[in-house]
Amino acid sequence: MPKALATFGAGCFWGTQKFFNREFKTAITKSRVGYMGGTTANPDYRGVCTGNTGHAEVLQFEFDDGQVQYADLVRFFFRMHDPTTLNQQGNDRGTQYRSVIFTHSDEQQKAAHAVKEEMKDKWKDIVTEITPAAQAGTFYEGEDYHQDYLDKNPGGYCNHRLRW
């Protein structure tokens, strides 16, 4: 089974994980929520929530690229959150909730930019950042209680929804 890595920030990582895992249940082989793109080493949730670490809440997952194309993951990313609100998703506000794609190869970088361009037919003024993961720095895994949070707490807060 060919494996690749994907990392997306689409607001609160609880909903991001729930929506991706539900949509791509057989293609995603492992998913973890955490923090990426900041300057503070070993951040924790409280620190990230201050906005002072520079990190975004993200979902990072391994997927079988024989089952799903990376471009289709990016299309779903644009479908399940609002990429036009700077540092905000619904009630969640702050740089940690920014819309961001951290790419893990030149091919992913090209695909992410191509899909972002394609999405201009559906979204005006997209603010999504596309950054090579190598430039963004380390992915720091989130605390255990954040992992699969909405599966463990089905009535928990989630502002994500499919737009089309």
GROMACS .gro file of C-alpha atoms in nm, residues 59-162:
model
  104
   59LEU     CA    1  -0.458   1.750   1.099
   60GLN     CA    2  -0.171   1.538   0.969
   61PHE     CA    3  -0.243   1.199   0.819
   62GLU     CA    4  -0.094   0.916   0.620
   63PHE     CA    5  -0.299   0.810   0.320
   64ASP     CA    6  -0.290   0.548   0.051
   65ASP     CA    7  -0.227   0.747  -0.266
   66GLY     CA    8  -0.335   0.443  -0.464
   67GLN     CA    9  -0.689   0.499  -0.330
   68VAL     CA   10  -0.712   0.878  -0.336
   69GLN     CA   11  -0.529   1.149  -0.525
   70TYR     CA   12  -0.378   1.436  -0.328
   71ALA     CA   13  -0.571   1.688  -0.541
   72ASP     CA   14  -0.897   1.526  -0.426
   73LEU     CA   15  -0.792   1.573  -0.063
   74VAL     CA   16  -0.727   1.940  -0.135
   75ARG     CA   17  -1.067   1.976  -0.304
   76PHE     CA   18  -1.233   1.826   0.004
   77PHE     CA   19  -1.035   2.065   0.228
   78PHE     CA   20  -1.186   2.359   0.038
   79ARG     CA   21  -1.531   2.201   0.059
   80MET     CA   22  -1.538   2.144   0.438
   81HIS     CA   23  -1.432   2.487   0.564
   82ASP     CA   24  -1.444   2.855   0.465
   83PRO     CA   25  -1.109   2.949   0.306
   84THR     CA   26  -1.200   3.319   0.282
   85THR     CA   27  -1.196   3.414   0.650
   86LEU     CA   28  -0.854   3.524   0.771
   87ASN     CA   29  -0.757   3.357   1.100
   88GLN     CA   30  -1.112   3.247   1.168
   89GLN     CA   31  -1.355   2.960   1.123
   90GLY     CA   32  -1.702   3.023   1.260
   91ASN     CA   33  -1.675   3.126   1.626
   92ASP     CA   34  -1.306   3.033   1.643
   93ARG     CA   35  -1.077   3.333   1.601
   94GLY     CA   36  -0.699   3.357   1.607
   95THR     CA   37  -0.398   3.273   1.394
   96GLN     CA   38  -0.413   2.911   1.516
   97TYR     CA   39  -0.738   2.873   1.316
   98ARG     CA   40  -0.596   2.994   0.984
   99SER     CA   41  -0.661   2.814   0.658
  100VAL     CA   42  -0.333   2.648   0.561
  101ILE     CA   43  -0.197   2.358   0.358
  102PHE     CA   44   0.149   2.228   0.448
  103THR     CA   45   0.279   2.032   0.148
  104HIS     CA   46   0.523   1.742   0.165
  105SER     CA   47   0.656   1.737  -0.192
  106ASP     CA   48   0.689   1.951  -0.503
  107GLU     CA   49   0.400   1.752  -0.655
  108GLN     CA   50   0.176   1.834  -0.358
  109GLN     CA   51   0.277   2.200  -0.379
  110LYS     CA   52   0.178   2.214  -0.747
  111ALA     CA   53  -0.147   2.027  -0.688
  112ALA     CA   54  -0.244   2.252  -0.394
  113HIS     CA   55  -0.187   2.567  -0.601
  114ALA     CA   56  -0.377   2.422  -0.898
  115VAL     CA   57  -0.677   2.326  -0.683
  116LYS     CA   58  -0.672   2.665  -0.507
  117GLU     CA   59  -0.693   2.829  -0.849
  118GLU     CA   60  -0.976   2.591  -0.947
  119MET     CA   61  -1.166   2.684  -0.630
  120LYS     CA   62  -1.185   3.051  -0.730
  121ASP     CA   63  -1.504   2.954  -0.915
  122LYS     CA   64  -1.661   2.863  -0.580
  123TRP     CA   65  -1.485   3.102  -0.338
  124LYS     CA   66  -1.388   3.466  -0.382
  125ASP     CA   67  -1.083   3.607  -0.203
  126ILE     CA   68  -0.929   3.280  -0.080
  127VAL     CA   69  -0.679   3.344   0.202
  128THR     CA   70  -0.548   2.986   0.235
  129GLU     CA   71  -0.171   2.969   0.281
  130ILE     CA   72   0.022   2.698   0.096
  131THR     CA   73   0.360   2.633   0.255
  132PRO     CA   74   0.614   2.353   0.214
  133ALA     CA   75   0.622   2.150   0.535
  134ALA     CA   76   1.002   2.169   0.531
  135GLN     CA   77   0.976   2.548   0.571
  136ALA     CA   78   0.698   2.527   0.830
  137GLY     CA   79   0.903   2.318   1.069
  138THR     CA   80   0.812   2.029   1.294
  139PHE     CA   81   0.464   1.883   1.334
  140TYR     CA   82   0.398   1.861   1.707
  141GLU     CA   83   0.137   1.602   1.797
  142GLY     CA   84  -0.148   1.737   2.007
  143GLU     CA   85  -0.242   1.612   2.349
  144ASP     CA   86  -0.410   1.271   2.370
  145TYR     CA   87  -0.748   1.414   2.470
  146HIS     CA   88  -0.763   1.604   2.138
  147GLN     CA   89  -0.712   1.291   1.925
  148ASP     CA   90  -1.039   1.175   1.764
  149TYR     CA   91  -1.213   1.414   2.002
  150LEU     CA   92  -1.549   1.424   1.822
  151ASP     CA   93  -1.561   1.045   1.798
  152LYS     CA   94  -1.519   1.027   2.175
  153ASN     CA   95  -1.752   1.325   2.234
  154PRO     CA   96  -2.018   1.313   1.958
  155GLY     CA   97  -2.197   1.621   2.092
  156GLY     CA   98  -1.875   1.825   2.104
  157TYR     CA   99  -1.829   2.161   1.935
  158CYS     CA  100  -1.780   2.152   1.558
  159ASN     CA  101  -1.827   2.439   1.315
  160HIS     CA  102  -1.732   2.244   1.002
  161ARG     CA  103  -1.984   2.150   0.736
  162LEU     CA  104  -1.981   2.051   0.371
   0.00000   0.00000   0.00000
